[in-house]
């Protein structure tokens, strides 16, 4: 995704604060004679991390069009239907179509927002269920342990803001936040079935990567790896999408494994007895220029320099 944004907003008086908030957060009434507001938002079309600093007392009425997950310092009471609470006491979720009535009072709130379609697709990939619809049963976390896990993941994500303009870094943060959120908040449905599916996918991924590592010197294909671990090629790709950290598909993993093996070969070989092209071909790279570009991207030097050391 190339729709990255990293924005800062600050208002300093009641009219400016009200105007900006109403343009972005529904109906907002400032209940004081003084008001200022700050927001730092970073993300893309799929997700956003927002830190809102309310230096005022206000009432917000907002109908959510995406999933919001919130935590705050003391001073943000809320109500959604018959549920109510304070985000400083317990993180909470606001689902698409729900109306939030919030009462911030000199507080800072951290919002994690997900596009509903993206979060649904991610959940389907993680749990291997193409019919899964993301809806949450209630407004709070499943347990204290998972609440703390989610809060720690959000805190970690904030340390990654300086590198989130990079698409791969942002994708890693986005996926980590989604996984933590889907585990920490109670999805409607049988969690035992979802957990079994997620464990099965992780098992397929682990077995496939181990098999590829063990057979990388042979002319293997992704389909060979799928058969070796007892799944289809589509099932293997889904397992990589759900669990892959360095790569999200088995083709890239196989290429990376071969590149790593070629690197070890370059380090150990006698430059007087072989060539870069011969080593590249040995590990399945038939185009020496393609190999050289991939090698430089991975190791920051030309393969000839590694061989000649």
mmCIF file of C-alpha atoms in Angstrom:
data_model
loop_
_atom_site.group_PDB
_atom_site.id
_atom_site.type_symbol
_atom_site.label_atom_id
_atom_site.label_comp_id
_atom_site.label_asym_id
_atom_site.label_seq_id
_atom_site.Cartn_x
_atom_site.Cartn_y
_atom_site.Cartn_z
ATOM 1 C CA UNK A 1 0.000 0.000 0.000
ATOM 2 C CA UNK A 2 1.360 3.414 -0.985
ATOM 3 C CA UNK A 3 -1.273 5.515 0.784
ATOM 4 C CA UNK A 4 0.847 6.125 3.879
ATOM 5 C CA UNK A 5 0.134 9.166 6.009
ATOM 6 C CA UNK A 6 1.817 10.690 9.052
ATOM 7 C CA UNK A 7 -0.031 13.830 10.128
ATOM 8 C CA UNK A 8 -0.020 16.250 13.044
ATOM 9 C CA UNK A 9 -2.905 18.572 13.946
ATOM 10 C CA UNK A 10 -3.140 21.154 16.716
ATOM 11 C CA UNK A 11 -5.913 23.586 17.654
ATOM 12 C CA UNK A 12 -5.621 26.298 20.292
ATOM 13 C CA UNK A 13 -9.112 27.699 20.933
ATOM 14 C CA UNK A 14 -12.738 26.615 21.237
ATOM 15 C CA UNK A 15 -13.921 27.548 17.700
ATOM 16 C CA UNK A 16 -10.933 25.899 16.018
ATOM 17 C CA UNK A 17 -11.186 22.813 18.203
ATOM 18 C CA UNK A 18 -14.900 22.362 17.606
ATOM 19 C CA UNK A 19 -14.617 22.935 13.870
ATOM 20 C CA UNK A 20 -11.835 20.396 13.376
ATOM 21 C CA UNK A 21 -13.353 17.755 15.652
ATOM 22 C CA UNK A 22 -16.799 18.003 14.081
ATOM 23 C CA UNK A 23 -15.260 17.615 10.638
ATOM 24 C CA UNK A 24 -13.575 14.355 11.669
ATOM 25 C CA UNK A 25 -15.334 12.872 14.700
ATOM 26 C CA UNK A 26 -19.060 13.515 14.309
ATOM 27 C CA UNK A 27 -20.981 15.718 16.699
ATOM 28 C CA UNK A 28 -18.714 17.321 19.293
ATOM 29 C CA UNK A 29 -19.729 19.814 21.958
ATOM 30 C CA UNK A 30 -17.019 21.517 24.001
ATOM 31 C CA UNK A 31 -18.265 21.953 27.558
ATOM 32 C CA UNK A 32 -15.742 24.558 28.707
ATOM 33 C CA UNK A 33 -14.564 28.060 27.930
ATOM 34 C CA UNK A 34 -11.116 26.912 26.976
ATOM 35 C CA UNK A 35 -10.120 24.155 24.578
ATOM 36 C CA UNK A 36 -7.130 22.896 22.658
ATOM 37 C CA UNK A 37 -6.540 19.619 20.905
ATOM 38 C CA UNK A 38 -3.640 17.681 19.373
ATOM 39 C CA UNK A 39 -3.621 14.628 17.169
ATOM 40 C CA UNK A 40 -0.839 12.553 15.676
ATOM 41 C CA UNK A 41 -2.064 9.990 13.147
ATOM 42 C CA UNK A 42 0.000 7.454 11.214
ATOM 43 C CA UNK A 43 -1.134 4.621 8.961
ATOM 44 C CA UNK A 44 -2.717 3.856 5.598
ATOM 45 C CA UNK A 45 -6.083 2.796 4.161
ATOM 46 C CA UNK A 46 -6.063 -0.464 6.140
ATOM 47 C CA UNK A 47 -5.195 0.819 9.605
ATOM 48 C CA UNK A 48 -4.246 3.864 11.637
ATOM 49 C CA UNK A 49 -2.684 4.642 14.973
ATOM 50 C CA UNK A 50 -3.999 7.904 16.424
ATOM 51 C CA UNK A 51 -2.986 9.717 19.597
ATOM 52 C CA UNK A 52 -5.524 12.377 20.581
ATOM 53 C CA UNK A 53 -4.776 14.865 23.349
ATOM 54 C CA UNK A 54 -7.903 16.583 24.679
ATOM 55 C CA UNK A 55 -7.113 19.714 26.686
ATOM 56 C CA UNK A 56 -10.799 20.372 27.336
ATOM 57 C CA UNK A 57 -14.033 18.810 28.527
ATOM 58 C CA UNK A 58 -16.326 17.703 25.721
ATOM 59 C CA UNK A 59 -19.014 15.319 24.562
ATOM 60 C CA UNK A 60 -18.555 13.293 21.385
ATOM 61 C CA UNK A 61 -21.289 11.398 19.545
ATOM 62 C CA UNK A 62 -19.775 9.300 16.781
ATOM 63 C CA UNK A 63 -21.133 6.498 14.599
ATOM 64 C CA UNK A 64 -18.216 4.250 13.699
ATOM 65 C CA UNK A 65 -17.558 3.317 10.076
ATOM 66 C CA UNK A 66 -14.622 1.042 10.934
ATOM 67 C CA UNK A 67 -13.292 -0.866 13.927
ATOM 68 C CA UNK A 68 -11.782 1.302 16.658
ATOM 69 C CA UNK A 69 -9.866 -0.006 19.668
ATOM 70 C CA UNK A 70 -9.089 2.520 22.369
ATOM 71 C CA UNK A 71 -7.156 3.032 25.586
ATOM 72 C CA UNK A 72 -6.613 6.295 27.471
ATOM 73 C CA UNK A 73 -5.238 8.118 30.442
ATOM 74 C CA UNK A 74 -7.828 8.876 33.166
ATOM 75 C CA UNK A 75 -10.643 11.067 31.911
ATOM 76 C CA UNK A 76 -12.391 9.376 28.971
ATOM 77 C CA UNK A 77 -15.754 7.913 29.927
ATOM 78 C CA UNK A 78 -17.863 6.347 27.199
ATOM 79 C CA UNK A 79 -21.188 4.653 26.472
ATOM 80 C CA UNK A 80 -22.196 2.323 23.625
ATOM 81 C CA UNK A 81 -25.778 1.168 23.931
ATOM 82 C CA UNK A 82 -26.124 -0.403 27.370
ATOM 83 C CA UNK A 83 -22.362 -0.691 27.863
ATOM 84 C CA UNK A 84 -20.345 2.024 29.552
ATOM 85 C CA UNK A 85 -16.906 2.434 31.043
ATOM 86 C CA UNK A 86 -13.646 4.382 31.079
ATOM 87 C CA UNK A 87 -10.890 3.664 28.564
ATOM 88 C CA UNK A 88 -8.245 4.220 31.241
ATOM 89 C CA UNK A 89 -9.666 1.263 33.169
ATOM 90 C CA UNK A 90 -10.167 -1.143 30.256
ATOM 91 C CA UNK A 91 -9.446 -0.928 26.521
ATOM 92 C CA UNK A 92 -12.534 -1.179 24.377
ATOM 93 C CA UNK A 93 -13.799 -1.732 20.839
ATOM 94 C CA UNK A 94 -16.238 0.364 18.831
ATOM 95 C CA UNK A 95 -17.628 -1.616 15.892
ATOM 96 C CA UNK A 96 -18.935 -0.338 12.552
ATOM 97 C CA UNK A 97 -22.498 0.853 12.997
ATOM 98 C CA UNK A 98 -22.165 1.374 16.757
ATOM 99 C CA UNK A 99 -22.742 4.837 18.187
ATOM 100 C CA UNK A 100 -20.160 5.949 20.729
ATOM 101 C CA UNK A 101 -20.969 8.652 23.254
ATOM 102 C CA UNK A 102 -17.650 9.787 24.662
ATOM 103 C CA UNK A 103 -16.880 12.320 27.379
ATOM 104 C CA UNK A 104 -13.202 13.265 27.265
ATOM 105 C CA UNK A 105 -11.967 15.505 30.057
ATOM 106 C CA UNK A 106 -8.314 16.587 29.846
ATOM 107 C CA UNK A 107 -7.133 13.184 28.691
ATOM 108 C CA UNK A 108 -5.045 11.441 26.048
ATOM 109 C CA UNK A 109 -6.560 8.591 24.056
ATOM 110 C CA UNK A 110 -4.756 6.099 21.867
ATOM 111 C CA UNK A 111 -6.893 4.801 18.989
ATOM 112 C CA UNK A 112 -6.154 1.828 16.766
ATOM 113 C CA UNK A 113 -8.456 1.801 13.736
ATOM 114 C CA UNK A 114 -8.905 -0.945 11.128
ATOM 115 C CA UNK A 115 -10.782 -0.880 7.847
ATOM 116 C CA UNK A 116 -13.542 -3.472 8.260
ATOM 117 C CA UNK A 117 -12.924 -5.239 4.939
ATOM 118 C CA UNK A 118 -9.166 -5.450 5.538
ATOM 119 C CA UNK A 119 -9.551 -6.796 9.079
ATOM 120 C CA UNK A 120 -12.058 -9.372 7.862
ATOM 121 C CA UNK A 121 -9.732 -10.559 5.097
ATOM 122 C CA UNK A 122 -6.841 -10.742 7.555
ATOM 123 C CA UNK A 123 -8.909 -12.754 10.033
ATOM 124 C CA UNK A 124 -9.951 -15.165 7.272
ATOM 125 C CA UNK A 125 -6.311 -15.691 6.356
ATOM 126 C CA UNK A 126 -5.147 -16.180 9.949
ATOM 127 C CA UNK A 127 -7.900 -18.645 10.829
ATOM 128 C CA UNK A 128 -8.267 -20.317 7.429
ATOM 129 C CA UNK A 129 -11.983 -19.583 7.230
ATOM 130 C CA UNK A 130 -13.195 -17.861 4.062
ATOM 131 C CA UNK A 131 -16.682 -17.359 5.520
ATOM 132 C CA UNK A 132 -15.585 -15.614 8.723
ATOM 133 C CA UNK A 133 -17.242 -12.261 9.389
ATOM 134 C CA UNK A 134 -15.505 -10.114 11.984
ATOM 135 C CA UNK A 135 -17.831 -9.044 14.782
ATOM 136 C CA UNK A 136 -16.936 -8.843 18.448
ATOM 137 C CA UNK A 137 -18.992 -10.187 21.353
ATOM 138 C CA UNK A 138 -18.939 -7.240 23.743
ATOM 139 C CA UNK A 139 -16.704 -4.214 24.088
ATOM 140 C CA UNK A 140 -13.733 -5.367 26.187
ATOM 141 C CA UNK A 141 -10.825 -7.834 26.043
ATOM 142 C CA UNK A 142 -11.181 -11.570 26.610
ATOM 143 C CA UNK A 143 -8.986 -11.622 29.720
ATOM 144 C CA UNK A 144 -6.507 -9.559 31.713
ATOM 145 C CA UNK A 145 -3.612 -11.504 30.205
ATOM 146 C CA UNK A 146 -4.738 -10.824 26.640
ATOM 147 C CA UNK A 147 -5.523 -7.210 27.537
ATOM 148 C CA UNK A 148 -1.916 -6.767 28.674
ATOM 149 C CA UNK A 149 -0.652 -8.528 25.545
ATOM 150 C CA UNK A 150 -2.671 -6.138 23.364
ATOM 151 C CA UNK A 151 -1.467 -3.072 25.275
ATOM 152 C CA UNK A 152 2.143 -4.226 24.966
ATOM 153 C CA UNK A 153 1.701 -4.727 21.222
ATOM 154 C CA UNK A 154 0.269 -1.213 20.850
ATOM 155 C CA UNK A 155 3.159 0.243 22.875
ATOM 156 C CA UNK A 156 5.641 -1.651 20.696
ATOM 157 C CA UNK A 157 3.941 -0.383 17.535
ATOM 158 C CA UNK A 158 4.431 3.202 18.675
ATOM 159 C CA UNK A 159 8.197 2.624 18.786
ATOM 160 C CA UNK A 160 8.012 1.663 15.097
ATOM 161 C CA UNK A 161 6.437 4.935 13.929
ATOM 162 C CA UNK A 162 9.792 6.361 12.695
ATOM 163 C CA UNK A 163 10.155 3.504 10.165
ATOM 164 C CA UNK A 164 6.519 3.036 9.181
ATOM 165 C CA UNK A 165 6.893 4.999 5.950
ATOM 166 C CA UNK A 166 8.655 1.857 4.694
ATOM 167 C CA UNK A 167 5.952 -0.469 3.282
ATOM 168 C CA UNK A 168 7.474 -3.700 4.648
ATOM 169 C CA UNK A 169 7.935 -2.257 8.135
ATOM 170 C CA UNK A 170 4.399 -0.893 8.111
ATOM 171 C CA UNK A 171 2.990 -4.216 6.917
ATOM 172 C CA UNK A 172 4.721 -5.991 9.796
ATOM 173 C CA UNK A 173 3.304 -3.513 12.337
ATOM 174 C CA UNK A 174 -0.158 -3.672 10.772
ATOM 175 C CA UNK A 175 -0.209 -7.470 10.802
ATOM 176 C CA UNK A 176 1.120 -7.694 14.376
ATOM 177 C CA UNK A 177 -1.557 -5.293 15.614
ATOM 178 C CA UNK A 178 -4.301 -7.176 13.780
ATOM 179 C CA UNK A 179 -3.186 -10.550 15.172
ATOM 180 C CA UNK A 180 -3.007 -9.201 18.724
ATOM 181 C CA UNK A 181 -6.410 -7.539 18.382
ATOM 182 C CA UNK A 182 -8.142 -10.623 16.982
ATOM 183 C CA UNK A 183 -6.791 -12.675 19.870
ATOM 184 C CA UNK A 184 -7.377 -10.111 22.640
ATOM 185 C CA UNK A 185 -10.981 -9.160 21.832
ATOM 186 C CA UNK A 186 -13.763 -11.811 21.715
ATOM 187 C CA UNK A 187 -14.762 -12.603 18.158
ATOM 188 C CA UNK A 188 -18.259 -14.012 17.795
ATOM 189 C CA UNK A 189 -18.093 -17.753 17.159
ATOM 190 C CA UNK A 190 -16.293 -20.749 18.663
ATOM 191 C CA UNK A 191 -12.771 -19.694 19.701
ATOM 192 C CA UNK A 192 -11.684 -23.333 19.971
ATOM 193 C CA UNK A 193 -12.302 -23.876 16.261
ATOM 194 C CA UNK A 194 -10.427 -20.695 15.350
ATOM 195 C CA UNK A 195 -7.530 -21.606 17.600
ATOM 196 C CA UNK A 196 -7.325 -25.107 16.124
ATOM 197 C CA UNK A 197 -7.304 -23.642 12.611
ATOM 198 C CA UNK A 198 -4.597 -21.113 13.504
ATOM 199 C CA UNK A 199 -2.460 -23.830 15.124
ATOM 200 C CA UNK A 200 -2.888 -26.067 12.082
ATOM 201 C CA UNK A 201 -1.801 -23.265 9.756
ATOM 202 C CA UNK A 202 1.233 -22.535 11.926
ATOM 203 C CA UNK A 203 2.110 -26.246 11.850
ATOM 204 C CA UNK A 204 1.881 -26.359 8.053
ATOM 205 C CA UNK A 205 4.072 -23.245 7.799
ATOM 206 C CA UNK A 206 6.726 -24.631 10.169
ATOM 207 C CA UNK A 207 6.810 -28.006 8.430
ATOM 208 C CA UNK A 208 7.021 -26.431 4.979
ATOM 209 C CA UNK A 209 9.846 -24.037 5.836
ATOM 210 C CA UNK A 210 11.799 -26.888 7.442
ATOM 211 C CA UNK A 211 11.249 -29.108 4.386
ATOM 212 C CA UNK A 212 12.317 -26.338 2.001
ATOM 213 C CA UNK A 213 15.450 -25.661 4.066
ATOM 214 C CA UNK A 214 16.336 -29.368 4.017
ATOM 215 C CA UNK A 215 15.761 -29.778 0.258
ATOM 216 C CA UNK A 216 16.864 -26.442 -1.109
ATOM 217 C CA UNK A 217 19.770 -28.040 -3.018
ATOM 218 C CA UNK A 218 17.266 -30.058 -5.097
ATOM 219 C CA UNK A 219 15.099 -28.819 -8.011
ATOM 220 C CA UNK A 220 12.004 -28.527 -5.799
ATOM 221 C CA UNK A 221 8.886 -26.461 -6.397
ATOM 222 C CA UNK A 222 6.245 -24.929 -4.167
ATOM 223 C CA UNK A 223 3.892 -27.737 -5.185
ATOM 224 C CA UNK A 224 6.510 -30.275 -4.014
ATOM 225 C CA UNK A 225 6.634 -28.553 -0.619
ATOM 226 C CA UNK A 226 2.844 -28.588 -0.344
ATOM 227 C CA UNK A 227 2.658 -32.315 -1.080
ATOM 228 C CA UNK A 228 5.483 -33.036 1.361
ATOM 229 C CA UNK A 229 3.583 -31.472 4.273
ATOM 230 C CA UNK A 230 0.192 -32.895 3.280
ATOM 231 C CA UNK A 231 -1.608 -29.847 1.979
ATOM 232 C CA UNK A 232 -2.561 -28.234 -1.310
ATOM 233 C CA UNK A 233 -0.620 -25.414 -2.916
ATOM 234 C CA UNK A 234 -3.475 -23.069 -2.000
ATOM 235 C CA UNK A 235 -3.358 -24.319 1.593
ATOM 236 C CA UNK A 236 0.390 -23.746 1.729
ATOM 237 C CA UNK A 237 0.020 -20.208 0.413
ATOM 238 C CA UNK A 238 -2.628 -19.489 3.028
ATOM 239 C CA UNK A 239 -0.339 -20.803 5.782
ATOM 240 C CA UNK A 240 2.429 -18.469 4.593
ATOM 241 C CA UNK A 241 0.053 -15.511 4.465
ATOM 242 C CA UNK A 242 -1.031 -16.241 8.023
ATOM 243 C CA UNK A 243 2.386 -16.926 9.540
ATOM 244 C CA UNK A 244 5.152 -15.645 7.290
ATOM 245 C CA UNK A 245 7.277 -12.911 8.858
ATOM 246 C CA UNK A 246 10.123 -12.503 6.374
ATOM 247 C CA UNK A 247 8.005 -13.521 3.387
ATOM 248 C CA UNK A 248 4.260 -13.939 2.928
ATOM 249 C CA UNK A 249 4.394 -16.587 0.200
ATOM 250 C CA UNK A 250 6.329 -19.839 -0.329
ATOM 251 C CA UNK A 251 7.859 -18.716 -3.643
ATOM 252 C CA UNK A 252 9.746 -15.891 -1.936
ATOM 253 C CA UNK A 253 10.766 -18.198 0.912
ATOM 254 C CA UNK A 254 12.210 -20.725 -1.549
ATOM 255 C CA UNK A 255 14.094 -17.949 -3.355
ATOM 256 C CA UNK A 256 15.442 -16.601 -0.058
ATOM 257 C CA UNK A 257 16.560 -20.088 1.006
ATOM 258 C CA UNK A 258 18.400 -20.592 -2.270
ATOM 259 C CA UNK A 259 19.947 -17.146 -2.017
ATOM 260 C CA UNK A 260 21.177 -17.958 1.484
ATOM 261 C CA UNK A 261 22.683 -21.233 0.267
ATOM 262 C CA UNK A 262 24.365 -19.448 -2.642
ATOM 263 C CA UNK A 263 25.804 -16.899 -0.211
ATOM 264 C CA UNK A 264 27.328 -19.670 1.904
ATOM 265 C CA UNK A 265 28.749 -21.227 -1.284
ATOM 266 C CA UNK A 266 30.295 -17.897 -2.337
ATOM 267 C CA UNK A 267 31.922 -17.510 1.085
ATOM 268 C CA UNK A 268 33.393 -21.031 1.046
ATOM 269 C CA UNK A 269 34.448 -21.268 -2.634
ATOM 270 C CA UNK A 270 37.836 -20.646 -4.235
ATOM 271 C CA UNK A 271 37.477 -17.743 -6.715
ATOM 272 C CA UNK A 272 40.106 -19.411 -8.889
ATOM 273 C CA UNK A 273 38.051 -22.563 -9.226
ATOM 274 C CA UNK A 274 34.524 -21.263 -9.853
ATOM 275 C CA UNK A 275 32.510 -18.231 -10.923
ATOM 276 C CA UNK A 276 29.520 -16.297 -9.649
ATOM 277 C CA UNK A 277 27.485 -17.530 -12.615
ATOM 278 C CA UNK A 278 28.317 -21.167 -11.830
ATOM 279 C CA UNK A 279 27.301 -20.791 -8.182
ATOM 280 C CA UNK A 280 24.137 -18.938 -9.150
ATOM 281 C CA UNK A 281 23.196 -21.709 -11.572
ATOM 282 C CA UNK A 282 23.960 -24.372 -8.962
ATOM 283 C CA UNK A 283 21.310 -22.848 -6.702
ATOM 284 C CA UNK A 284 18.667 -22.391 -9.357
ATOM 285 C CA UNK A 285 19.384 -18.832 -10.553
ATOM 286 C CA UNK A 286 19.732 -19.226 -14.301
ATOM 287 C CA UNK A 287 20.012 -15.483 -14.983
ATOM 288 C CA UNK A 288 23.243 -14.176 -13.447
ATOM 289 C CA UNK A 289 22.032 -10.551 -13.568
ATOM 290 C CA UNK A 290 18.834 -11.416 -11.694
ATOM 291 C CA UNK A 291 20.903 -13.274 -9.119
ATOM 292 C CA UNK A 292 23.315 -10.355 -8.719
ATOM 293 C CA UNK A 293 20.459 -7.883 -8.123
ATOM 294 C CA UNK A 294 18.780 -10.152 -5.572
ATOM 295 C CA UNK A 295 22.111 -10.794 -3.838
ATOM 296 C CA UNK A 296 22.959 -7.087 -3.574
ATOM 297 C CA UNK A 297 19.511 -6.372 -2.159
ATOM 298 C CA UNK A 298 19.945 -9.060 0.491
ATOM 299 C CA UNK A 299 23.624 -8.645 1.396
ATOM 300 C CA UNK A 300 24.433 -5.057 0.318
ATOM 301 C CA UNK A 301 27.463 -6.150 -1.735
ATOM 302 C CA UNK A 302 27.971 -7.663 -5.171
ATOM 303 C CA UNK A 303 28.321 -11.481 -5.203
ATOM 304 C CA UNK A 304 31.678 -11.170 -6.965
ATOM 305 C CA UNK A 305 33.023 -9.229 -3.989
ATOM 306 C CA UNK A 306 31.984 -12.012 -1.613
ATOM 307 C CA UNK A 307 33.592 -14.677 -3.821
ATOM 308 C CA UNK A 308 36.855 -12.748 -4.187
ATOM 309 C CA UNK A 309 37.448 -12.270 -0.465
#
